[in-house]
Amino acid sequence: MKMFLVVYADYFDERISKTFMEAGFGKYTKVHGVTGRGEESEAKLGTHYSPGKNNSIFMAVQDEEIPRLLEVIRGLRAEYPGSGFRAFTLPLEECI
């Protein structure tokens, strides 16, 4: 099992949510208003000099679902070049 993590600019929130739902990935935890700097987009620090914020989505998924999730993100990155969509996987062990 893996934790799939996606970080994206807040203004893509509706598009991301709709895309995941259409792809059959409707169970997730979303964190709004995270800040940071990335490699592909401007810093989003929620300040006057670096406006904007990011959101993050966390999904606990089976290993075999990762390729499909990556295709969803690759599709979004192709549709919105330079948008800064980033995806990561982490090992996940359910405790309870």
mmCIF file of C-alpha atoms in Angstrom:
data_model
loop_
_atom_site.group_PDB
_atom_site.id
_atom_site.type_symbol
_atom_site.label_atom_id
_atom_site.label_comp_id
_atom_site.label_asym_id
_atom_site.label_seq_id
_atom_site.Cartn_x
_atom_site.Cartn_y
_atom_site.Cartn_z
ATOM 1 C CA MET A 1 0.000 0.000 0.000
ATOM 2 C CA LYS A 2 1.173 3.542 -0.757
ATOM 3 C CA MET A 3 0.344 7.084 0.244
ATOM 4 C CA PHE A 4 -0.117 9.086 -2.944
ATOM 5 C CA LEU A 5 0.502 12.802 -2.387
ATOM 6 C CA VAL A 6 -0.329 15.539 -4.884
ATOM 7 C CA VAL A 7 0.608 19.211 -4.454
ATOM 8 C CA TYR A 8 -0.975 21.829 -6.703
ATOM 9 C CA ALA A 9 -1.884 25.506 -6.856
ATOM 10 C CA ASP A 10 -5.129 26.344 -5.066
ATOM 11 C CA TYR A 11 -6.700 27.784 -8.213
ATOM 12 C CA PHE A 12 -6.672 24.260 -9.763
ATOM 13 C CA ASP A 13 -8.688 22.789 -6.880
ATOM 14 C CA GLU A 14 -11.986 22.318 -8.702
ATOM 15 C CA ARG A 15 -10.239 20.869 -11.764
ATOM 16 C CA ILE A 16 -8.175 18.418 -9.694
ATOM 17 C CA SER A 17 -11.155 17.239 -7.640
ATOM 18 C CA LYS A 18 -13.281 16.703 -10.749
ATOM 19 C CA THR A 19 -10.493 14.863 -12.573
ATOM 20 C CA PHE A 20 -9.856 12.474 -9.682
ATOM 21 C CA MET A 21 -13.577 11.784 -9.257
ATOM 22 C CA GLU A 22 -13.997 11.062 -12.983
ATOM 23 C CA ALA A 23 -11.014 8.674 -12.827
ATOM 24 C CA GLY A 24 -12.615 6.789 -9.923
ATOM 25 C CA PHE A 25 -10.451 8.184 -7.133
ATOM 26 C CA GLY A 26 -12.991 9.837 -4.871
ATOM 27 C CA LYS A 27 -11.557 8.957 -1.459
ATOM 28 C CA TYR A 28 -8.880 11.311 -0.226
ATOM 29 C CA THR A 29 -7.851 13.802 2.402
ATOM 30 C CA LYS A 30 -7.333 17.359 1.206
ATOM 31 C CA VAL A 31 -5.284 20.013 2.966
ATOM 32 C CA HIS A 32 -6.008 23.597 1.890
ATOM 33 C CA GLY A 33 -3.682 26.564 2.097
ATOM 34 C CA VAL A 34 -0.242 24.975 2.229
ATOM 35 C CA THR A 35 2.678 27.147 1.191
ATOM 36 C CA GLY A 36 6.040 26.441 -0.356
ATOM 37 C CA ARG A 37 8.455 26.712 -3.228
ATOM 38 C CA GLY A 38 8.707 24.254 -6.078
ATOM 39 C CA GLU A 39 10.964 23.544 -8.998
ATOM 40 C CA GLU A 40 8.454 24.311 -11.748
ATOM 41 C CA SER A 41 6.375 27.235 -10.530
ATOM 42 C CA GLU A 42 6.640 30.443 -8.577
ATOM 43 C CA ALA A 43 6.710 30.315 -4.785
ATOM 44 C CA LYS A 44 3.268 30.355 -3.219
ATOM 45 C CA LEU A 45 3.776 31.677 0.276
ATOM 46 C CA GLY A 46 0.531 33.550 0.848
ATOM 47 C CA THR A 47 2.355 36.873 1.149
ATOM 48 C CA HIS A 48 2.252 40.155 -0.737
ATOM 49 C CA TYR A 49 5.512 39.290 -2.527
ATOM 50 C CA SER A 50 4.717 35.608 -3.099
ATOM 51 C CA PRO A 51 0.928 35.431 -3.352
ATOM 52 C CA GLY A 52 -1.111 32.294 -3.644
ATOM 53 C CA LYS A 53 -1.239 29.010 -1.815
ATOM 54 C CA ASN A 54 -1.197 25.336 -2.642
ATOM 55 C CA ASN A 55 -3.422 22.452 -1.703
ATOM 56 C CA SER A 56 -2.390 18.858 -1.086
ATOM 57 C CA ILE A 57 -4.300 15.644 -1.569
ATOM 58 C CA PHE A 58 -3.396 12.454 0.267
ATOM 59 C CA MET A 59 -4.742 9.099 -0.937
ATOM 60 C CA ALA A 60 -4.119 5.681 0.553
ATOM 61 C CA VAL A 61 -4.049 3.353 -2.454
ATOM 62 C CA GLN A 62 -2.989 -0.125 -3.425
ATOM 63 C CA ASP A 63 0.364 -0.319 -5.221
ATOM 64 C CA GLU A 64 -1.285 -1.377 -8.490
ATOM 65 C CA GLU A 65 -3.334 1.867 -8.594
ATOM 66 C CA ILE A 66 -0.234 4.098 -8.694
ATOM 67 C CA PRO A 67 0.297 3.891 -12.491
ATOM 68 C CA ARG A 68 -3.290 5.060 -13.129
ATOM 69 C CA LEU A 69 -2.907 7.937 -10.678
ATOM 70 C CA LEU A 70 0.335 8.971 -12.346
ATOM 71 C CA GLU A 71 -1.436 8.998 -15.705
ATOM 72 C CA VAL A 72 -4.053 11.352 -14.259
ATOM 73 C CA ILE A 73 -1.313 13.733 -13.079
ATOM 74 C CA ARG A 74 0.614 13.455 -16.355
ATOM 75 C CA GLY A 75 -2.583 14.358 -18.209
ATOM 76 C CA LEU A 76 -3.072 17.448 -16.041
ATOM 77 C CA ARG A 77 0.578 18.475 -16.472
ATOM 78 C CA ALA A 78 0.210 18.150 -20.261
ATOM 79 C CA GLU A 79 -3.002 20.199 -20.199
ATOM 80 C CA TYR A 80 -1.447 22.898 -17.967
ATOM 81 C CA PRO A 81 2.314 23.075 -18.676
ATOM 82 C CA GLY A 82 4.326 24.923 -16.032
ATOM 83 C CA SER A 83 1.499 24.574 -13.498
ATOM 84 C CA GLY A 84 3.683 22.874 -10.912
ATOM 85 C CA PHE A 85 1.559 19.762 -10.337
ATOM 86 C CA ARG A 86 3.729 17.398 -8.298
ATOM 87 C CA ALA A 87 3.031 13.838 -7.192
ATOM 88 C CA PHE A 88 4.862 11.633 -4.709
ATOM 89 C CA THR A 89 4.412 8.175 -3.247
ATOM 90 C CA LEU A 90 5.357 7.098 0.241
ATOM 91 C CA PRO A 91 5.261 3.667 1.849
ATOM 92 C CA LEU A 92 2.129 3.226 3.919
ATOM 93 C CA GLU A 93 1.314 0.804 6.667
ATOM 94 C CA GLU A 94 -2.163 0.862 8.157
ATOM 95 C CA CYS A 95 -2.005 0.674 11.955
ATOM 96 C CA ILE A 96 -5.668 0.442 12.951
#
